[in-house]
mmCIF file of C-alpha atoms and ligand atoms in Angstrom:
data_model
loop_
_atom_site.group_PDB
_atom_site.id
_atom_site.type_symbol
_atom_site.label_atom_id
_atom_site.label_comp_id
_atom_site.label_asym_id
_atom_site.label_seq_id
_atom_site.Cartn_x
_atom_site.Cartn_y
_atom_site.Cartn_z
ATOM 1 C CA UNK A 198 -59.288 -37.581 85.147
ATOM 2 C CA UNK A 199 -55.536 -37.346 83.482
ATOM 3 C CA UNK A 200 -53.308 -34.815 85.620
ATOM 4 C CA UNK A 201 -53.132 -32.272 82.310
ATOM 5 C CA UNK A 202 -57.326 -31.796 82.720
ATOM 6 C CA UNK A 203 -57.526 -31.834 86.542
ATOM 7 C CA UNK A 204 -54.002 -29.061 86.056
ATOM 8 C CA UNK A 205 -56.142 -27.202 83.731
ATOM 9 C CA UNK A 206 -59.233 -26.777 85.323
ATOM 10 C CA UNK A 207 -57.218 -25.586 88.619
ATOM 11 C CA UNK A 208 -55.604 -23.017 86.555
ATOM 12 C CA UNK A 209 -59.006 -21.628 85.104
ATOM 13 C CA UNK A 210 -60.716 -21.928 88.400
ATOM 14 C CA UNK A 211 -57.517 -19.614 89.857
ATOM 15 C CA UNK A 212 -58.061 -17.246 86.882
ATOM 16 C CA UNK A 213 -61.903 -17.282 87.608
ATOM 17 C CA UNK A 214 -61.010 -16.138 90.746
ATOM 18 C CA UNK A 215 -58.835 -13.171 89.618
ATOM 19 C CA UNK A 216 -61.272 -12.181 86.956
ATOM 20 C CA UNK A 217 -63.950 -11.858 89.762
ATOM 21 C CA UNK A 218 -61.588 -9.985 91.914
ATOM 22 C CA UNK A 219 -60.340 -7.394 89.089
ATOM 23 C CA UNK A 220 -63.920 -6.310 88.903
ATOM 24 C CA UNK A 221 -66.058 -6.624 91.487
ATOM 25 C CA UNK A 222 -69.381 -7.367 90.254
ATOM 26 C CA UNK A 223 -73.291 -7.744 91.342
ATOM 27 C CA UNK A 224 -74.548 -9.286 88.354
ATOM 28 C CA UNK A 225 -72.192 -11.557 86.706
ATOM 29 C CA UNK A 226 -72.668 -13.547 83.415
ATOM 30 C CA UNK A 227 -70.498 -16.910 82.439
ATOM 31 C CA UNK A 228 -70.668 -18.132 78.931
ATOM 32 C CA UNK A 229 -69.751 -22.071 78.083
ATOM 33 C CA UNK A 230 -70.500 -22.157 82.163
ATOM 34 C CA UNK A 231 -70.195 -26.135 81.995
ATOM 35 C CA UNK A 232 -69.985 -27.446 85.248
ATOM 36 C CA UNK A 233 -69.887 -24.628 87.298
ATOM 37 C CA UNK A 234 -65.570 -24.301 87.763
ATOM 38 C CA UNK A 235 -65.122 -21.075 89.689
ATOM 39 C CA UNK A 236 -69.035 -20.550 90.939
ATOM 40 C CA UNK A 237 -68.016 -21.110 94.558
ATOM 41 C CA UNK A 238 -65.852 -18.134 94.402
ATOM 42 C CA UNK A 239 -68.603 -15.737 93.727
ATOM 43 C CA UNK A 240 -69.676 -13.942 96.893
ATOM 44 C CA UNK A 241 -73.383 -14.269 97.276
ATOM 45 C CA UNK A 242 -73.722 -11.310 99.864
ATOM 46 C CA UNK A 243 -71.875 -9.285 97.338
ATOM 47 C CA UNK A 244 -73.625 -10.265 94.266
ATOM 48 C CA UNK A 245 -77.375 -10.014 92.671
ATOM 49 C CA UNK A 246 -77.709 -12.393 90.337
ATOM 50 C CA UNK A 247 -75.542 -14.969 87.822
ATOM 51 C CA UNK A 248 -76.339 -16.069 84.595
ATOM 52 C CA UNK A 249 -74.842 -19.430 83.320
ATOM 53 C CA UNK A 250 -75.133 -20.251 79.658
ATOM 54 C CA UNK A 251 -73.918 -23.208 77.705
ATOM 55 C CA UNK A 252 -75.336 -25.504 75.104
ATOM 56 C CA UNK A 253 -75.298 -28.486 77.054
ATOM 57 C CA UNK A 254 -78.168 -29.806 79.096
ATOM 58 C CA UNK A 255 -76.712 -31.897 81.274
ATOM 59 C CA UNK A 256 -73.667 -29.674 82.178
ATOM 60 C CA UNK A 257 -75.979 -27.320 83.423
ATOM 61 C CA UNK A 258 -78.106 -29.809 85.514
ATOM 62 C CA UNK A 259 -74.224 -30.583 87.210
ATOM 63 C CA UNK A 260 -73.986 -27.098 87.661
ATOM 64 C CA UNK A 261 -77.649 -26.387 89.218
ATOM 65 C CA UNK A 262 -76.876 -29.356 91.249
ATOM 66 C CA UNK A 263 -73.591 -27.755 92.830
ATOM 67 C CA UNK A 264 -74.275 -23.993 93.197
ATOM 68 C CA UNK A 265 -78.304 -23.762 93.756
ATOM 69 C CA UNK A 266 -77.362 -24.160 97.469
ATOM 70 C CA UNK A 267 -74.813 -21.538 97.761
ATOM 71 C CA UNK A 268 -76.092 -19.099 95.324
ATOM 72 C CA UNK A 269 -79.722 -19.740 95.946
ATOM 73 C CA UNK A 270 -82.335 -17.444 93.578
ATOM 74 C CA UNK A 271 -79.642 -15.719 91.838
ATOM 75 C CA UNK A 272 -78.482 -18.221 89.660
ATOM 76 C CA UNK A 273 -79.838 -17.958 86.511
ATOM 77 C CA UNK A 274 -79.091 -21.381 83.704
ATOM 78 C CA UNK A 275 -79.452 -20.772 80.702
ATOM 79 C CA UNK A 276 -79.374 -23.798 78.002
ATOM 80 C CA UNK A 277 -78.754 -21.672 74.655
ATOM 81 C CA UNK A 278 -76.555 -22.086 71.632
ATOM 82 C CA UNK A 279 -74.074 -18.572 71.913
ATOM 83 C CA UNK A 280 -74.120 -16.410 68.742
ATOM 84 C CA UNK A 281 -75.092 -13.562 67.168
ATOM 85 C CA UNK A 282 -78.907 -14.407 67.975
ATOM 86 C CA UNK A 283 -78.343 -14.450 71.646
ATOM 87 C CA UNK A 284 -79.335 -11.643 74.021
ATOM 88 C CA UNK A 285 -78.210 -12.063 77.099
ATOM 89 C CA UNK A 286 -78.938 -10.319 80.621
ATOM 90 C CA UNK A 287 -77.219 -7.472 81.640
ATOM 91 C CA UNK A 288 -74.105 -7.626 83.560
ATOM 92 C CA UNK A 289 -71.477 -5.959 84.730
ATOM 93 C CA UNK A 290 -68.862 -9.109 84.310
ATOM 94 C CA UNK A 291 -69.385 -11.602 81.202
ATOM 95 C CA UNK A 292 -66.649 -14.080 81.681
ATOM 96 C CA UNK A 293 -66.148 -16.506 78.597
ATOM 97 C CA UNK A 294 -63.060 -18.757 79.460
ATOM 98 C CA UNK A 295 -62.245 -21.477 76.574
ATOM 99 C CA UNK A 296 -65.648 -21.090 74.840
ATOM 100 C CA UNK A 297 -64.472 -19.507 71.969
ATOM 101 C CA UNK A 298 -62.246 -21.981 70.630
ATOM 102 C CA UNK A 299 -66.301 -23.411 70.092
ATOM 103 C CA UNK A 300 -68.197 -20.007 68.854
ATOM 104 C CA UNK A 301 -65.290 -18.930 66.503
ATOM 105 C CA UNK A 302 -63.664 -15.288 67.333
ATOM 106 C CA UNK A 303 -66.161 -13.638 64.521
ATOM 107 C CA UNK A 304 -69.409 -15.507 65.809
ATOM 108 C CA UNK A 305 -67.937 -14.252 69.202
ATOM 109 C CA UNK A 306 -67.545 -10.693 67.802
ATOM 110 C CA UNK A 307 -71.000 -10.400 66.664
ATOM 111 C CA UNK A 308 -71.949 -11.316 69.870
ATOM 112 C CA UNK A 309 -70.446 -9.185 71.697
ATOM 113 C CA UNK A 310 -71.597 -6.328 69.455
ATOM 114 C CA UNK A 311 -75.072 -7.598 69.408
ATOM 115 C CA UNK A 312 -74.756 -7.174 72.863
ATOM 116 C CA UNK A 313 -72.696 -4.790 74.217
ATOM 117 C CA UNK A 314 -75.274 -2.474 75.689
ATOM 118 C CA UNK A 315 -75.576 -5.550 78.403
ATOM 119 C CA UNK A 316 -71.705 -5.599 79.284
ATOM 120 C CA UNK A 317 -69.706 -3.915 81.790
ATOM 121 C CA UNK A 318 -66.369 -5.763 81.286
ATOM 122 C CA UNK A 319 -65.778 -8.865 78.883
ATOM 123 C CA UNK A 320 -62.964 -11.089 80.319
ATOM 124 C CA UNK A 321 -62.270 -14.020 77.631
ATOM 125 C CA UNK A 322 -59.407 -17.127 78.533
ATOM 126 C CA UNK A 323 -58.431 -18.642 75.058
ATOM 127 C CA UNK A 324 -55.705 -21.423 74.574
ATOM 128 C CA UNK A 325 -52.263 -21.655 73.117
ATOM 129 C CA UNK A 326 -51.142 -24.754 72.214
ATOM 130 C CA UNK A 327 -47.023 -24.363 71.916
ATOM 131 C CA UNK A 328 -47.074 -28.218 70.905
ATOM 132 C CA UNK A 329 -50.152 -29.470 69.382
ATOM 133 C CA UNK A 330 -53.634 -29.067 67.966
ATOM 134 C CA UNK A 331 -56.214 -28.307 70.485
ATOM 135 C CA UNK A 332 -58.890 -30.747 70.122
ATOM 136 C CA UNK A 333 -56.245 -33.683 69.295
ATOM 137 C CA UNK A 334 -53.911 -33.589 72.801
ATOM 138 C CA UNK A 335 -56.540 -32.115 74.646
ATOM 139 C CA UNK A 336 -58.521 -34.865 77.231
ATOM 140 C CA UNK A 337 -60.469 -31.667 78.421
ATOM 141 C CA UNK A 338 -62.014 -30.060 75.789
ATOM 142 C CA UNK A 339 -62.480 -33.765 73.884
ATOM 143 C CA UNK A 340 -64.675 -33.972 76.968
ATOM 144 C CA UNK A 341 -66.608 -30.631 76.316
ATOM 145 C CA UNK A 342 -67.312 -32.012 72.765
ATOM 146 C CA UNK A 343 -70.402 -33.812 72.495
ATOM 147 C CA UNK A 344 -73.259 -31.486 71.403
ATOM 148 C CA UNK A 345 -70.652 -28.540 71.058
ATOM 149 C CA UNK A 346 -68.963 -27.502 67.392
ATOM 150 C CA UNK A 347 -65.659 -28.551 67.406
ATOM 151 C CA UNK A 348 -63.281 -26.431 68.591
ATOM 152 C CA UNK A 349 -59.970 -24.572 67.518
ATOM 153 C CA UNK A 350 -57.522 -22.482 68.211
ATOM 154 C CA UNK A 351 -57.900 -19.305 68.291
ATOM 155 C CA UNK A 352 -55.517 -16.371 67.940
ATOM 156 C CA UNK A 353 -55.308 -13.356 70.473
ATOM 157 C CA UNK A 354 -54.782 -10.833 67.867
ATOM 158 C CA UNK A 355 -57.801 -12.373 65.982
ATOM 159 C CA UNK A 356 -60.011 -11.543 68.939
ATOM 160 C CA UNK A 357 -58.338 -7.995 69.512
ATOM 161 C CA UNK A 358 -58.972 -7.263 65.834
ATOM 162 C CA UNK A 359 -62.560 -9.093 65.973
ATOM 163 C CA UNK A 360 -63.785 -7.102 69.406
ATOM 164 C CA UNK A 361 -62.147 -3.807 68.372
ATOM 165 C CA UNK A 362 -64.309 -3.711 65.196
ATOM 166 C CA UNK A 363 -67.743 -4.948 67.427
ATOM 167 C CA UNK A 364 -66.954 -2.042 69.154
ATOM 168 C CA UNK A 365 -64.789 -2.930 72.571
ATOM 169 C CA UNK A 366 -61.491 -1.856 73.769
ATOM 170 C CA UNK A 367 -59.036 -4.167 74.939
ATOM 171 C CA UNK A 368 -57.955 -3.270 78.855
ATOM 172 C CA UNK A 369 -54.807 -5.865 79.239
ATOM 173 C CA UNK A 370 -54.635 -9.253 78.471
ATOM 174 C CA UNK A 371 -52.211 -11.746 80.762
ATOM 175 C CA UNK A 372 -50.482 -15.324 80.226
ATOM 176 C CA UNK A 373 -51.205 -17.960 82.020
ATOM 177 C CA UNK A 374 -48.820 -21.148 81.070
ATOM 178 C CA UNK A 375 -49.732 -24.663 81.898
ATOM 179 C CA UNK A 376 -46.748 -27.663 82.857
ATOM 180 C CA UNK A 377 -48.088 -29.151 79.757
ATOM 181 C CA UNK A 378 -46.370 -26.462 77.059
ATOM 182 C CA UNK A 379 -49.712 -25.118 76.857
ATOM 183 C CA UNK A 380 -50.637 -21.467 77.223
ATOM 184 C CA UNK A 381 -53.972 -19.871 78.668
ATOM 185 C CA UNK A 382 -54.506 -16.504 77.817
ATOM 186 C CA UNK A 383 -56.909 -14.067 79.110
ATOM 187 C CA UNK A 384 -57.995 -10.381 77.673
ATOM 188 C CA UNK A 385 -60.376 -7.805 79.145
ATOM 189 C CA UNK A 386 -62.545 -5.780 76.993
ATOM 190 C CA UNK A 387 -64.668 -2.741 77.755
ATOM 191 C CA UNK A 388 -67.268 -1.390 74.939
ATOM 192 C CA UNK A 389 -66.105 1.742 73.640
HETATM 193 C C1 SAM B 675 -64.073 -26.095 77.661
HETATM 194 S S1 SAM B 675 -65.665 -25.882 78.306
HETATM 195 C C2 SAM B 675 -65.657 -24.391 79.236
HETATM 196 C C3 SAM B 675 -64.865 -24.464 80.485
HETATM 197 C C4 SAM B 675 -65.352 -23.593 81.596
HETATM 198 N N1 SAM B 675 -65.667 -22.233 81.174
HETATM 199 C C5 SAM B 675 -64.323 -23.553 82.731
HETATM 200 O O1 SAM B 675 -63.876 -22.486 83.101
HETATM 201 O O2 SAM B 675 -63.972 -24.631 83.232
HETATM 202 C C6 SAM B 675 -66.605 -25.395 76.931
HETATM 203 C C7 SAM B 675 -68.092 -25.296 77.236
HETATM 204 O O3 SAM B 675 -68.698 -24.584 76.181
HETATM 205 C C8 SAM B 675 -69.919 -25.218 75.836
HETATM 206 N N2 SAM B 675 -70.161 -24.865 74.440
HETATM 207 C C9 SAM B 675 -69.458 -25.248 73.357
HETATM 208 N N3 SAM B 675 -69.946 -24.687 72.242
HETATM 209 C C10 SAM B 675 -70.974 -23.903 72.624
HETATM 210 C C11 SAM B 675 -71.889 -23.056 71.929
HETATM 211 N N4 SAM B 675 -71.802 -22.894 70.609
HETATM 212 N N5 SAM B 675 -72.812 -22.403 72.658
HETATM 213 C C12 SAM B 675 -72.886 -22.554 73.997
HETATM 214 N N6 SAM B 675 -72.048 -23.339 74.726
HETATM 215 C C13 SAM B 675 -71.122 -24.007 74.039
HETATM 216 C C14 SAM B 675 -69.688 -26.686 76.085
HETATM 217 O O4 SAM B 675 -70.911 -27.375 76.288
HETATM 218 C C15 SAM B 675 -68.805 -26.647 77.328
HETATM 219 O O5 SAM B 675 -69.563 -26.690 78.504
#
């Protein structure tokens, strides 16, 4: 694993971990869950149940195979395409770090919209590339590829203007650069 990927995936787990403590949660959801990055920092004792969803078979069977231990019957995997058509559990946190560079920021909208009655808080991470095109320099997300639509950039005024008109307010958004000229940015949403 190249030092940019392993760099990257420490710097979502870390923002995992300050999405969880902003808002303190007992029934958490995690779109594009892959792997599990960031499941360890969820609190069992403090927490009901957590739904992981994500297109890929496989990552989830990685995932069940790390966290079923620790998190016992409330994990909840969920192998499911996310769109418009989705309805997921309700949660009070629905985090959905670099999974809409896949969905598209107006698939995600409708999404969201579609489901809003089942959200507390939406936290989102998207990617800026200062230097390059996402899919092209990116080891990681070439890796996420396989059965996923390939991804893009997305832009965070696109997703402000794309969740204000499904009906959520934006509560603060925060930067997050990588050594790699490379940007992760994360906004919070409530529905209005
Ligand atoms: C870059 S990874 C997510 C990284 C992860 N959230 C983290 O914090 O490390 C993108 C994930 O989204 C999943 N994915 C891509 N397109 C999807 C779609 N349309 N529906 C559901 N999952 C999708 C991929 O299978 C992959 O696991």
């Amino acid at each position: 694993m190249s030092d940019a990927r392993v760099g990257q995936l420490q710097r979502l787990y870390d923002i995992t971990g300050a999405q969880l403590a902003a808002f303190p949660s007992r029934a958490i959801g995690v779109l594009g869950v892959a792997g599990g990055n960031g499941l360890d920092l969820i609190n069992p004792a403090t927490t009901d149940a957590v739904y992981g969803y994500d297109i890929n078979a496989d990552y989830l069977a990685a995932c069940e195979a790390r966290y079923r231990d620790g998190l016992g019957e409330r994990l909840h995997l969920i192998e499911s395409s996310i769109d418009r058509t989705l309805a997921i559990e309700r949660v009070d946190l629905l985090i959905a770090n670099l999974i809409i560079e896949y969905v598209g920021a107006e698939e995600f909208a409708a999404f969201a919209a579609a489901n809003a009655g089942a959200i507390g808080v939406l936290s989102c991470v998207i990617q800026r590339n200062d230097t390059a095109g996402f899919v092209s320099s990116t080891e990681y997300a070439a890796s996420f590829d396989a059965l996923a639509t390939v991804s893009s950039d997305v832009d965070p005024e696109t997703l402000d203007s794309a969740l204000a008109a499904g009906g959520f307010a934006a509560l603060g958004r925060y930067e997050y650069p990588l050594p790699n000229g490379k940007t992760l940015i994360r906004q919070d949403f409530r529905p209005s």
